[in-house]
Tab-separated table of C-alpha atoms in Angstrom:
chain	number	residue	atom	x	y	z
A	781	UNK	CA	-35.264	-34.109	24.429
A	782	UNK	CA	-37.525	-31.530	22.790
A	783	UNK	CA	-39.310	-29.008	24.989
A	784	UNK	CA	-43.063	-28.783	25.423
A	785	UNK	CA	-43.208	-25.783	23.077
A	786	UNK	CA	-41.104	-27.552	20.436
A	787	UNK	CA	-43.323	-30.637	20.472
A	788	UNK	CA	-46.600	-28.688	20.372
A	789	UNK	CA	-45.459	-26.328	17.613
A	790	UNK	CA	-44.127	-29.214	15.500
A	791	UNK	CA	-47.106	-31.543	15.791
A	792	UNK	CA	-50.160	-29.297	16.335
A	793	UNK	CA	-51.675	-26.044	15.111
A	794	UNK	CA	-52.248	-24.565	18.599
A	795	UNK	CA	-51.682	-20.821	18.898
A	796	UNK	CA	-49.265	-18.996	21.186
A	797	UNK	CA	-51.920	-18.312	23.853
A	798	UNK	CA	-52.844	-21.996	23.996
A	799	UNK	CA	-49.183	-23.000	24.268
A	800	UNK	CA	-48.615	-20.426	27.019
A	801	UNK	CA	-51.539	-21.930	28.954
A	802	UNK	CA	-50.046	-25.420	28.603
A	803	UNK	CA	-46.739	-24.017	29.889
A	804	UNK	CA	-48.478	-22.513	32.923
A	805	UNK	CA	-50.120	-25.865	33.561
A	806	UNK	CA	-46.798	-27.717	33.378
A	807	UNK	CA	-45.315	-25.140	35.762
A	808	UNK	CA	-48.060	-25.539	38.385
A	809	UNK	CA	-49.321	-29.101	38.116
A	810	UNK	CA	-46.943	-30.629	40.670
A	811	UNK	CA	-49.566	-29.486	43.167
A	812	UNK	CA	-52.289	-31.515	41.473
A	813	UNK	CA	-50.005	-34.529	41.071
A	814	UNK	CA	-49.126	-34.575	44.778
A	815	UNK	CA	-52.746	-34.119	45.852
A	816	UNK	CA	-53.842	-36.913	43.494
A	817	UNK	CA	-51.018	-39.322	44.435
A	818	UNK	CA	-50.797	-39.834	40.676
A	819	UNK	CA	-48.647	-39.240	37.610
A	820	UNK	CA	-49.884	-36.513	35.295
A	821	UNK	CA	-49.248	-36.741	31.550
A	822	UNK	CA	-50.139	-33.905	29.183
A	823	UNK	CA	-51.423	-35.209	25.844
A	824	UNK	CA	-52.212	-33.286	22.658
A	825	UNK	CA	-54.063	-34.805	19.667
A	826	UNK	CA	-52.057	-35.449	16.484
A	827	UNK	CA	-52.622	-37.164	13.135
A	828	UNK	CA	-56.104	-35.756	12.675
A	829	UNK	CA	-57.027	-36.462	16.316
A	830	UNK	CA	-56.545	-40.204	15.736
A	831	UNK	CA	-53.651	-40.449	18.196
A	832	UNK	CA	-52.134	-38.471	21.081
A	833	UNK	CA	-48.616	-37.204	21.775
A	834	UNK	CA	-47.278	-36.834	25.330
A	835	UNK	CA	-45.613	-33.402	25.642
A	836	UNK	CA	-45.046	-33.213	29.426
A	837	UNK	CA	-45.030	-35.457	32.475
A	838	UNK	CA	-44.799	-35.024	36.249
A	839	UNK	CA	-44.479	-37.653	38.964
A	840	UNK	CA	-45.948	-37.344	42.478
A	841	UNK	CA	-43.718	-36.777	45.501
A	842	UNK	CA	-46.413	-38.291	47.737
A	843	UNK	CA	-46.771	-41.746	46.128
A	844	UNK	CA	-44.925	-44.207	43.868
A	845	UNK	CA	-44.938	-43.456	40.156
A	846	UNK	CA	-46.920	-45.502	37.675
A	847	UNK	CA	-44.199	-45.052	35.031
A	848	UNK	CA	-40.531	-45.892	35.470
A	849	UNK	CA	-39.776	-44.657	31.944
A	850	UNK	CA	-40.185	-41.126	30.628
A	851	UNK	CA	-43.319	-40.815	28.492
A	852	UNK	CA	-42.580	-37.426	26.882
A	853	UNK	CA	-42.398	-37.717	23.104
A	854	UNK	CA	-44.409	-40.941	23.025
A	855	UNK	CA	-47.294	-41.170	20.528
A	856	UNK	CA	-50.137	-43.624	21.194
A	857	UNK	CA	-53.369	-44.435	19.399
A	858	UNK	CA	-56.203	-46.940	19.111
A	859	UNK	CA	-57.922	-48.487	22.137
A	860	UNK	CA	-55.053	-47.375	24.412
A	861	UNK	CA	-56.203	-43.758	24.167
A	862	UNK	CA	-59.981	-44.271	24.232
A	863	UNK	CA	-60.246	-42.421	27.568
A	864	UNK	CA	-58.230	-39.478	26.178
A	865	UNK	CA	-60.422	-39.331	23.077
A	866	UNK	CA	-63.642	-39.236	25.128
A	867	UNK	CA	-62.310	-36.468	27.410
A	868	UNK	CA	-61.096	-34.462	24.417
A	869	UNK	CA	-64.219	-34.777	22.263
A	870	UNK	CA	-66.853	-34.602	24.995
A	871	UNK	CA	-65.019	-32.040	27.137
A	872	UNK	CA	-65.623	-33.917	30.391
A	873	UNK	CA	-63.543	-35.716	32.989
A	874	UNK	CA	-63.374	-39.454	32.273
A	875	UNK	CA	-63.161	-41.754	35.291
A	876	UNK	CA	-64.738	-44.997	34.018
A	877	UNK	CA	-62.936	-48.208	33.158
A	878	UNK	CA	-60.989	-50.971	34.846
A	879	UNK	CA	-57.374	-50.745	36.003
A	880	UNK	CA	-54.685	-51.316	33.392
A	881	UNK	CA	-51.217	-52.819	33.735
A	882	UNK	CA	-47.854	-51.285	32.899
A	883	UNK	CA	-45.546	-54.248	33.224
A	884	UNK	CA	-46.036	-55.421	36.810
A	885	UNK	CA	-47.684	-52.152	37.926
A	886	UNK	CA	-51.501	-51.863	38.071
A	887	UNK	CA	-52.765	-48.332	37.387
A	888	UNK	CA	-56.046	-46.462	37.280
A	889	UNK	CA	-56.677	-44.208	34.266
A	890	UNK	CA	-58.419	-40.848	34.387
A	891	UNK	CA	-58.541	-38.140	31.731
A	892	UNK	CA	-59.075	-34.412	32.325
A	893	UNK	CA	-59.728	-32.003	29.437
A	894	UNK	CA	-57.643	-28.820	29.397
A	895	UNK	CA	-59.337	-25.554	28.443
A	896	UNK	CA	-58.262	-21.927	28.185
A	897	UNK	CA	-60.835	-19.245	28.936
A	898	UNK	CA	-61.426	-16.633	26.238
A	899	UNK	CA	-61.229	-12.838	26.583
A	900	UNK	CA	-64.794	-12.722	27.959
A	901	UNK	CA	-63.961	-15.309	30.623
A	902	UNK	CA	-65.939	-18.102	28.991
A	903	UNK	CA	-64.509	-21.647	28.684
A	904	UNK	CA	-62.911	-22.162	25.303
A	905	UNK	CA	-62.430	-25.346	23.338
A	906	UNK	CA	-60.372	-28.258	24.638
A	907	UNK	CA	-56.678	-27.827	23.729
A	908	UNK	CA	-55.264	-30.942	25.405
A	909	UNK	CA	-55.914	-33.722	27.882
A	910	UNK	CA	-54.191	-34.517	31.179
A	911	UNK	CA	-53.973	-38.192	31.940
A	912	UNK	CA	-54.092	-38.823	35.692
A	913	UNK	CA	-52.647	-42.308	36.227
A	914	UNK	CA	-52.476	-43.726	39.756
A	915	UNK	CA	-50.203	-46.585	40.823
A	916	UNK	CA	-52.500	-49.064	42.619
A	917	UNK	CA	-49.800	-51.424	43.871
A	918	UNK	CA	-49.845	-49.783	47.317
A	919	UNK	CA	-53.625	-49.170	47.496
A	920	UNK	CA	-55.077	-49.084	51.021
A	921	UNK	CA	-57.793	-47.370	53.023
A	922	UNK	CA	-57.012	-43.640	52.816
A	923	UNK	CA	-56.403	-41.560	55.945
A	924	UNK	CA	-58.136	-38.266	56.722
A	925	UNK	CA	-55.187	-36.384	55.222
A	926	UNK	CA	-55.328	-38.430	52.024
A	927	UNK	CA	-59.104	-38.000	51.718
A	928	UNK	CA	-58.695	-34.215	51.970
A	929	UNK	CA	-55.888	-34.337	49.415
A	930	UNK	CA	-58.032	-36.323	46.971
A	931	UNK	CA	-61.088	-34.117	47.466
A	932	UNK	CA	-59.027	-31.004	46.775
A	933	UNK	CA	-57.412	-32.685	43.763
A	934	UNK	CA	-60.848	-33.388	42.281
A	935	UNK	CA	-61.822	-29.736	42.722
A	936	UNK	CA	-58.647	-28.574	40.954
A	937	UNK	CA	-59.185	-31.156	38.198
A	938	UNK	CA	-62.670	-29.752	37.578
A	939	UNK	CA	-61.189	-26.233	37.508
A	940	UNK	CA	-58.690	-27.415	34.909
A	941	UNK	CA	-61.573	-28.691	32.804
A	942	UNK	CA	-63.352	-25.344	33.320
A	943	UNK	CA	-60.273	-23.349	32.296
A	944	UNK	CA	-59.724	-21.705	35.700
A	945	UNK	CA	-56.665	-23.739	36.747
A	946	UNK	CA	-53.853	-22.918	36.648
A	947	UNK	CA	-54.458	-19.230	37.390
A	948	UNK	CA	-52.767	-16.598	35.238
A	949	UNK	CA	-49.883	-15.116	37.242
A	950	UNK	CA	-49.901	-11.349	37.550
A	951	UNK	CA	-46.172	-11.209	38.225
A	952	UNK	CA	-43.136	-13.461	38.359
A	953	UNK	CA	-42.834	-15.236	41.699
A	954	UNK	CA	-39.248	-15.172	43.011
A	955	UNK	CA	-39.819	-17.351	46.087
A	956	UNK	CA	-40.110	-21.119	45.952
A	957	UNK	CA	-43.767	-22.075	46.290
A	958	UNK	CA	-44.893	-24.209	49.231
A	959	UNK	CA	-45.551	-27.817	48.286
A	960	UNK	CA	-48.370	-30.038	49.412
A	961	UNK	CA	-46.151	-31.834	51.914
A	962	UNK	CA	-45.020	-28.549	53.488
A	963	UNK	CA	-48.498	-27.836	54.838
A	964	UNK	CA	-52.056	-27.693	53.507
A	965	UNK	CA	-55.116	-25.829	54.799
A	966	UNK	CA	-58.574	-26.069	53.274
A	967	UNK	CA	-61.116	-23.316	53.816
A	968	UNK	CA	-64.860	-23.304	53.287
A	969	UNK	CA	-66.705	-20.502	51.494
A	970	UNK	CA	-66.838	-18.400	54.676
A	971	UNK	CA	-63.071	-18.627	55.211
A	972	UNK	CA	-63.220	-21.092	58.121
A	973	UNK	CA	-60.618	-23.857	58.256
A	974	UNK	CA	-62.144	-27.257	57.537
A	975	UNK	CA	-58.868	-29.163	57.444
A	976	UNK	CA	-55.234	-28.456	58.345
A	977	UNK	CA	-52.438	-30.969	57.797
A	978	UNK	CA	-50.025	-31.659	60.701
A	979	UNK	CA	-47.254	-29.638	59.011
A	980	UNK	CA	-49.591	-26.678	58.527
A	981	UNK	CA	-50.600	-26.872	62.182
A	982	UNK	CA	-46.927	-26.912	63.212
A	983	UNK	CA	-46.154	-23.893	61.023
A	984	UNK	CA	-48.834	-21.804	62.730
A	985	UNK	CA	-47.648	-22.933	66.141
A	986	UNK	CA	-44.259	-21.454	65.240
A	987	UNK	CA	-46.129	-18.189	64.662
A	988	UNK	CA	-47.606	-18.372	68.153
A	989	UNK	CA	-50.999	-20.041	67.606
A	990	UNK	CA	-51.229	-22.960	70.033
A	991	UNK	CA	-54.820	-24.087	69.373
A	992	UNK	CA	-56.097	-26.266	66.556
A	993	UNK	CA	-56.709	-24.502	63.254
A	994	UNK	CA	-59.974	-26.246	62.339
A	995	UNK	CA	-62.873	-23.843	62.760
A	996	UNK	CA	-60.677	-20.722	62.784
A	997	UNK	CA	-61.192	-17.773	60.432
A	998	UNK	CA	-57.809	-17.910	58.699
A	999	UNK	CA	-57.886	-14.344	57.345
A	1000	UNK	CA	-58.564	-12.904	60.793
A	1001	UNK	CA	-55.988	-15.222	62.367
A	1002	UNK	CA	-53.251	-14.121	59.927
A	1003	UNK	CA	-53.976	-10.464	60.666
A	1004	UNK	CA	-53.855	-11.130	64.405
A	1005	UNK	CA	-50.633	-13.154	64.464
A	1006	UNK	CA	-48.359	-11.006	62.290
A	1007	UNK	CA	-45.838	-8.811	64.104
A	1008	UNK	CA	-46.416	-5.968	61.652
A	1009	UNK	CA	-50.114	-4.925	61.529
A	1010	UNK	CA	-49.766	-3.761	57.913
A	1011	UNK	CA	-48.230	-7.079	56.869
A	1012	UNK	CA	-50.987	-8.895	58.747
A	1013	UNK	CA	-53.654	-6.896	56.938
A	1014	UNK	CA	-52.003	-7.730	53.608
A	1015	UNK	CA	-51.870	-11.459	54.427
A	1016	UNK	CA	-55.521	-11.379	55.458
A	1017	UNK	CA	-56.491	-9.591	52.236
A	1018	UNK	CA	-54.842	-12.286	50.132
A	1019	UNK	CA	-56.803	-15.042	51.839
A	1020	UNK	CA	-60.024	-13.105	51.249
A	1021	UNK	CA	-59.037	-12.531	47.607
A	1022	UNK	CA	-58.658	-16.283	47.105
A	1023	UNK	CA	-62.089	-16.840	48.658
A	1024	UNK	CA	-63.425	-14.353	46.095
A	1025	UNK	CA	-62.029	-16.320	43.160
A	1026	UNK	CA	-58.719	-14.499	42.677
A	1027	UNK	CA	-55.222	-16.006	42.731
A	1028	UNK	CA	-53.097	-13.634	44.844
A	1029	UNK	CA	-49.322	-13.792	44.949
A	1030	UNK	CA	-47.480	-15.546	47.747
A	1031	UNK	CA	-47.061	-13.863	51.104
A	1032	UNK	CA	-44.791	-14.323	54.101
A	1033	UNK	CA	-46.110	-13.969	57.642
A	1034	UNK	CA	-43.566	-13.105	60.349
A	1035	UNK	CA	-44.325	-13.515	64.042
A	1036	UNK	CA	-42.308	-14.337	67.161
A	1037	UNK	CA	-39.121	-14.787	65.149
A	1038	UNK	CA	-40.696	-17.316	62.758
A	1039	UNK	CA	-41.484	-16.856	59.067
A	1040	UNK	CA	-44.178	-18.806	57.220
A	1041	UNK	CA	-44.675	-18.550	53.447
A	1042	UNK	CA	-48.296	-18.872	52.288
A	1043	UNK	CA	-49.939	-19.345	48.911
A	1044	UNK	CA	-53.720	-19.105	48.559
A	1045	UNK	CA	-55.643	-20.591	45.626
A	1046	UNK	CA	-59.375	-20.320	44.965
A	1047	UNK	CA	-61.485	-23.466	44.841
A	1048	UNK	CA	-64.297	-22.904	42.367
A	1049	UNK	CA	-65.220	-26.081	40.489
A	1050	UNK	CA	-67.880	-25.453	37.832
A	1051	UNK	CA	-67.409	-21.736	38.481
A	1052	UNK	CA	-68.898	-21.878	42.001
A	1053	UNK	CA	-66.630	-20.540	44.808
A	1054	UNK	CA	-66.612	-23.196	47.540
A	1055	UNK	CA	-63.592	-22.020	49.516
A	1056	UNK	CA	-59.835	-21.817	49.124
A	1057	UNK	CA	-56.711	-23.906	49.339
A	1058	UNK	CA	-53.829	-22.423	51.356
A	1059	UNK	CA	-50.367	-23.970	51.172
A	1060	UNK	CA	-47.948	-23.031	53.937
A	1061	UNK	CA	-44.234	-23.568	54.393
A	1062	UNK	CA	-42.085	-22.810	57.405
A	1063	UNK	CA	-39.162	-20.825	55.924
A	1064	UNK	CA	-37.742	-19.547	59.219
A	1065	UNK	CA	-34.341	-21.178	58.757
A	1066	UNK	CA	-34.231	-20.215	55.088
A	1067	UNK	CA	-34.813	-16.554	55.933
A	1068	UNK	CA	-32.280	-16.731	58.767
A	1069	UNK	CA	-29.653	-17.976	56.295
A	1070	UNK	CA	-30.713	-15.309	53.791
A	1071	UNK	CA	-30.207	-12.610	56.414
A	1072	UNK	CA	-26.837	-14.093	57.342
A	1073	UNK	CA	-25.788	-14.055	53.685
A	1074	UNK	CA	-26.920	-10.452	53.302
A	1075	UNK	CA	-24.885	-9.514	56.386
A	1076	UNK	CA	-21.892	-11.433	55.056
A	1077	UNK	CA	-22.164	-9.752	51.651
A	1078	UNK	CA	-22.367	-6.338	53.280
A	1079	UNK	CA	-19.298	-7.149	55.388
A	1080	UNK	CA	-17.339	-8.294	52.341
A	1081	UNK	CA	-18.283	-5.136	50.433
A	1082	UNK	CA	-17.189	-3.023	53.399
A	1083	UNK	CA	-13.862	-4.874	53.490
A	1084	UNK	CA	-13.303	-4.181	49.782
A	1085	UNK	CA	-14.200	-0.519	50.380
A	1086	UNK	CA	-11.644	-0.251	53.188
A	1087	UNK	CA	-8.983	-2.068	51.148
A	1088	UNK	CA	-9.609	0.399	48.316
A	1089	UNK	CA	-9.248	3.332	50.724
A	1090	UNK	CA	-6.059	1.894	52.175
A	1091	UNK	CA	-4.578	1.322	48.720
A	1092	UNK	CA	-5.426	4.869	47.724
A	1093	UNK	CA	-3.705	6.093	50.895
A	1094	UNK	CA	-0.609	4.035	50.019
A	1095	UNK	CA	-0.647	5.463	46.500
A	1096	UNK	CA	-0.921	9.009	47.886
A	1097	UNK	CA	2.039	8.419	50.239
A	1098	UNK	CA	4.136	7.030	47.381
A	1099	UNK	CA	3.173	10.027	45.254
A	1100	UNK	CA	4.288	12.418	48.020
A	1101	UNK	CA	7.537	10.520	48.390
A	1102	UNK	CA	8.142	10.661	44.632
A	1103	UNK	CA	7.888	14.456	44.748
A	1104	UNK	CA	10.674	14.624	47.358
A	1105	UNK	CA	13.037	12.278	45.493
A	1106	UNK	CA	15.533	13.970	43.183
A	1107	UNK	CA	17.066	10.862	41.595
A	1108	UNK	CA	15.223	10.306	38.261
A	1109	UNK	CA	15.335	6.491	38.420
A	1110	UNK	CA	13.984	6.415	41.982
A	1111	UNK	CA	11.292	8.942	41.071
A	1112	UNK	CA	10.234	6.839	38.075
A	1113	UNK	CA	10.129	3.659	40.216
A	1114	UNK	CA	7.879	5.334	42.783
A	1115	UNK	CA	5.557	6.659	40.072
A	1116	UNK	CA	5.281	3.163	38.586
A	1117	UNK	CA	4.393	1.816	42.031
A	1118	UNK	CA	1.675	4.462	42.352
A	1119	UNK	CA	0.089	3.296	39.094
A	1120	UNK	CA	0.268	-0.362	40.091
A	1121	UNK	CA	-1.357	0.241	43.463
A	1122	UNK	CA	-4.039	2.438	41.869
A	1123	UNK	CA	-4.931	-0.262	39.331
A	1124	UNK	CA	-5.502	-2.801	42.127
A	1125	UNK	CA	-7.597	-0.229	43.998
A	1126	UNK	CA	-9.874	-0.015	40.939
A	1127	UNK	CA	-10.803	-3.693	41.310
A	1128	UNK	CA	-11.585	-3.337	45.016
A	1129	UNK	CA	-13.622	-0.204	44.309
A	1130	UNK	CA	-15.752	-2.187	41.850
A	1131	UNK	CA	-16.096	-5.113	44.270
A	1132	UNK	CA	-17.231	-2.755	47.040
A	1133	UNK	CA	-20.283	-1.946	44.892
A	1134	UNK	CA	-20.975	-5.529	43.797
A	1135	UNK	CA	-23.198	-8.094	45.493
A	1136	UNK	CA	-20.839	-10.981	44.712
A	1137	UNK	CA	-17.145	-11.686	44.213
A	1138	UNK	CA	-17.228	-10.854	40.499
A	1139	UNK	CA	-16.713	-7.663	38.524
A	1140	UNK	CA	-17.753	-6.197	35.199
A	1141	UNK	CA	-14.241	-5.862	33.823
A	1142	UNK	CA	-14.831	-3.616	30.798
A	1143	UNK	CA	-15.209	-0.477	32.906
A	1144	UNK	CA	-11.988	-1.230	34.783
A	1145	UNK	CA	-10.060	-1.728	31.537
A	1146	UNK	CA	-11.342	1.577	30.166
A	1147	UNK	CA	-10.211	3.453	33.278
A	1148	UNK	CA	-6.787	1.780	33.311
A	1149	UNK	CA	-6.357	2.570	29.601
A	1150	UNK	CA	-7.279	6.228	30.155
A	1151	UNK	CA	-4.711	6.485	32.962
A	1152	UNK	CA	-2.038	4.788	30.825
A	1153	UNK	CA	-2.633	7.253	27.978
A	1154	UNK	CA	-1.614	10.080	30.320
A	1155	UNK	CA	1.771	8.451	31.005
A	1156	UNK	CA	3.166	9.469	27.618
A	1157	UNK	CA	4.974	12.749	27.025
A	1158	UNK	CA	2.921	15.884	26.626
A	1159	UNK	CA	3.986	16.075	22.989
A	1160	UNK	CA	2.790	12.536	22.166
A	1161	UNK	CA	-0.802	11.772	21.313
A	1162	UNK	CA	-1.688	8.132	21.900
A	1163	UNK	CA	-5.318	7.048	21.558
A	1164	UNK	CA	-6.692	4.089	23.499
A	1165	UNK	CA	-9.427	1.845	22.161
A	1166	UNK	CA	-11.134	-1.367	23.329
A	1167	UNK	CA	-12.630	-4.020	21.063
A	1168	UNK	CA	-14.919	-6.762	22.325
A	1169	UNK	CA	-15.874	-7.387	25.925
A	1170	UNK	CA	-14.204	-9.047	28.879
A	1171	UNK	CA	-17.540	-9.672	30.575
A	1172	UNK	CA	-17.831	-10.593	34.236
A	1173	UNK	CA	-14.667	-11.984	35.819
A	1174	UNK	CA	-14.087	-13.459	39.284
A	1175	UNK	CA	-12.323	-11.150	41.719
A	1176	UNK	CA	-9.128	-13.194	41.995
A	1177	UNK	CA	-8.732	-13.191	38.206
A	1178	UNK	CA	-9.599	-9.505	37.848
A	1179	UNK	CA	-6.973	-8.375	40.372
A	1180	UNK	CA	-4.131	-10.099	38.527
A	1181	UNK	CA	-5.391	-9.254	35.038
A	1182	UNK	CA	-5.730	-5.534	35.765
A	1183	UNK	CA	-2.057	-5.421	36.804
A	1184	UNK	CA	-1.046	-7.277	33.638
A	1185	UNK	CA	-2.979	-4.898	31.395
A	1186	UNK	CA	-1.693	-1.877	33.317
A	1187	UNK	CA	1.915	-2.940	32.671
A	1188	UNK	CA	1.313	-3.793	29.009
A	1189	UNK	CA	-0.484	-0.515	28.293
A	1190	UNK	CA	2.113	1.625	30.041
A	1191	UNK	CA	4.913	-0.213	28.226
A	1192	UNK	CA	3.136	0.355	24.910
A	1193	UNK	CA	2.795	4.091	25.558
A	1194	UNK	CA	6.238	4.690	27.039
A	1195	UNK	CA	8.357	2.556	24.741
A	1196	UNK	CA	6.226	2.420	21.598
A	1197	UNK	CA	5.774	6.172	21.191
A	1198	UNK	CA	8.838	7.951	22.602
A	1199	UNK	CA	9.498	11.662	22.116
A	1200	UNK	CA	12.427	12.207	19.734
A	1201	UNK	CA	14.194	15.568	19.569
A	1202	UNK	CA	11.215	17.222	21.182
A	1203	UNK	CA	8.781	15.822	18.648
A	1204	UNK	CA	6.001	13.635	20.044
A	1205	UNK	CA	4.615	10.528	18.383
A	1206	UNK	CA	1.057	9.914	17.280
A	1207	UNK	CA	-0.427	6.443	17.464
A	1208	UNK	CA	-3.019	4.059	18.833
A	1209	UNK	CA	-3.162	1.199	21.311
A	1210	UNK	CA	-6.001	-1.313	20.968
A	1211	UNK	CA	-7.076	-3.786	23.648
A	1212	UNK	CA	-9.144	-6.650	22.246
A	1213	UNK	CA	-10.929	-9.375	24.180
A	1214	UNK	CA	-13.144	-12.292	23.281
A	1215	UNK	CA	-14.199	-15.529	24.916
A	1216	UNK	CA	-13.760	-18.853	23.182
A	1217	UNK	CA	-15.075	-21.928	24.912
A	1218	UNK	CA	-13.521	-21.785	28.398
A	1219	UNK	CA	-10.759	-19.317	27.590
A	1220	UNK	CA	-10.400	-15.546	27.535
A	1221	UNK	CA	-8.212	-14.292	24.682
A	1222	UNK	CA	-6.734	-10.814	25.110
A	1223	UNK	CA	-4.466	-8.866	22.758
A	1224	UNK	CA	-2.790	-5.512	23.292
A	1225	UNK	CA	-1.674	-4.037	19.948
A	1226	UNK	CA	0.109	-0.773	19.211
A	1227	UNK	CA	1.332	0.802	15.956
A	1228	UNK	CA	4.449	2.261	17.548
A	1229	UNK	CA	8.116	1.706	16.751
A	1230	UNK	CA	8.043	-2.005	17.639
A	1231	UNK	CA	10.397	-4.233	19.610
A	1232	UNK	CA	14.177	-3.882	19.448
A	1233	UNK	CA	15.904	-6.495	17.312
A	1234	UNK	CA	17.739	-7.783	20.379
A	1235	UNK	CA	14.574	-8.129	22.458
A	1236	UNK	CA	14.132	-11.441	24.258
A	1237	UNK	CA	10.758	-11.854	25.941
A	1238	UNK	CA	11.998	-14.629	28.224
A	1239	UNK	CA	15.124	-12.799	29.318
A	1240	UNK	CA	13.705	-9.280	29.343
A	1241	UNK	CA	15.001	-7.519	32.408
A	1242	UNK	CA	12.348	-4.832	32.873
A	1243	UNK	CA	10.427	-5.192	36.117
A	1244	UNK	CA	7.119	-4.567	34.365
A	1245	UNK	CA	7.583	-7.508	31.998
A	1246	UNK	CA	8.757	-9.712	34.844
A	1247	UNK	CA	5.555	-8.884	36.724
A	1248	UNK	CA	3.465	-9.631	33.622
A	1249	UNK	CA	5.088	-13.034	33.020
A	1250	UNK	CA	4.815	-14.015	36.694
A	1251	UNK	CA	1.138	-13.074	36.926
A	1252	UNK	CA	0.062	-14.613	33.609
A	1253	UNK	CA	1.841	-17.945	34.037
A	1254	UNK	CA	1.465	-18.173	37.818
A	1255	UNK	CA	-1.675	-16.491	39.147
A	1256	UNK	CA	-3.703	-16.739	35.920
A	1257	UNK	CA	-2.378	-20.133	34.703
A	1258	UNK	CA	-2.257	-18.740	31.164
A	1259	UNK	CA	0.201	-18.000	28.393
A	1260	UNK	CA	1.611	-14.781	26.933
A	1261	UNK	CA	3.464	-14.047	23.717
A	1262	UNK	CA	5.136	-10.734	22.836
A	1263	UNK	CA	5.941	-10.276	19.164
A	1264	UNK	CA	6.587	-7.653	16.540
A	1265	UNK	CA	3.863	-6.976	13.993
A	1266	UNK	CA	4.802	-7.211	10.298
A	1267	UNK	CA	3.086	-3.871	9.608
A	1268	UNK	CA	4.906	-2.246	12.511
A	1269	UNK	CA	4.312	-2.027	16.219
A	1270	UNK	CA	4.037	-4.641	18.942
A	1271	UNK	CA	1.470	-7.241	19.861
A	1272	UNK	CA	0.962	-8.992	23.206
A	1273	UNK	CA	-1.259	-12.069	23.034
A	1274	UNK	CA	-2.711	-13.658	26.192
A	1275	UNK	CA	-4.700	-16.875	26.542
A	1276	UNK	CA	-6.264	-17.258	29.998
A	1277	UNK	CA	-8.457	-20.100	31.306
A	1278	UNK	CA	-11.791	-18.970	32.740
A	1279	UNK	CA	-11.970	-21.927	35.111
A	1280	UNK	CA	-9.501	-22.911	37.793
A	1281	UNK	CA	-7.154	-25.730	37.001
């Protein structure tokens, strides 16, 4: 299915600012749909304004939909769009006409012109039409809540026709906005509450306000209830800003262990400020879980930090022991163990600074490669280079892969570029990585002396290669192939799945 932008750019000549306004509308019109108890369809004129194309649709969460099928991408013309044509050409809200039928569903048509204000703040030309279609199959006498919803919806519809709804966001909101069903408060021009839904009343009772909200000055009440006086002043200022015609960002009020998220919107149909709409949502449990997750993340990072410290202590003890051992083979085994422990410590060091159980692996590879380059003899000069990127890897994969690469790089340096008769070798080891579909492909290539003719990868007795095979085929569920390069040197090729089997 094509996106709103794709459809508008393909079928109309609207500019980028107009399209951005339609996007803002589609991002904020769930509010109007829920208040209206109606489906909203965004139509743009096509074919010389003789027909209309539906580029977006939203269904209400407060009432049954009038459309079981998706209408986006549908083009209609003729008498079926007469109400859209009138709203578009005359620039006014159309509410006349008898109900229409969609199959067995009776519906009431309305059409609201969509405008974007110009740089001087004046209403521009109509760029689209919102069809507000209400399912009448469950029509009944509306309650007080529903009457307040519908009254507010009409005010927002007029603001849409004026070009003042939706408001232009000053910054990206990172918190989920309260919905109509979470809690709704309507204020008059003086800031007094004229209506508060039961959920809104309950939210403020969680904050410690036991009386009824109707008649209260909401800005003063928010300042009085908040635990932090500065936060209370900020919450109050945002309510006052909405009463003055602005659209402030969302704000959380904390009091008595409860947290309520608020969003204030100005109500100014025909450009006249008549009050404000305040949506509220009790997010106490959400914030409690957020705090628990933050505490858990901090604990996990501390654990990784301590594991790293412990591994570094183990490596230091092994290094001290290696200095006291006189047998060359035992000394070499201890030094290899030091490098293996240190490579695992690198992963835990990275995880101790991360907010999740994943690591940027490129930096770890570069550090392991630099350490491996120092393993060679002082006379040898082996350069290390990385091609491509490993990207972000999960912790369990990173721990095993860093040991595999550590062994392969050390083997390449030690056995690919040996010192002969006091003369060191010069060469290069290249680690390459790229992702293909759901696999990570890694190669370790050197231009050294290559594999012995009698080498058998499956029967190789070196501990390092045994560790590599066990980790790749077991922990990483991948494959590895060691082979000689025709131009000289050795190549290790790994194919590792990025998802668990």
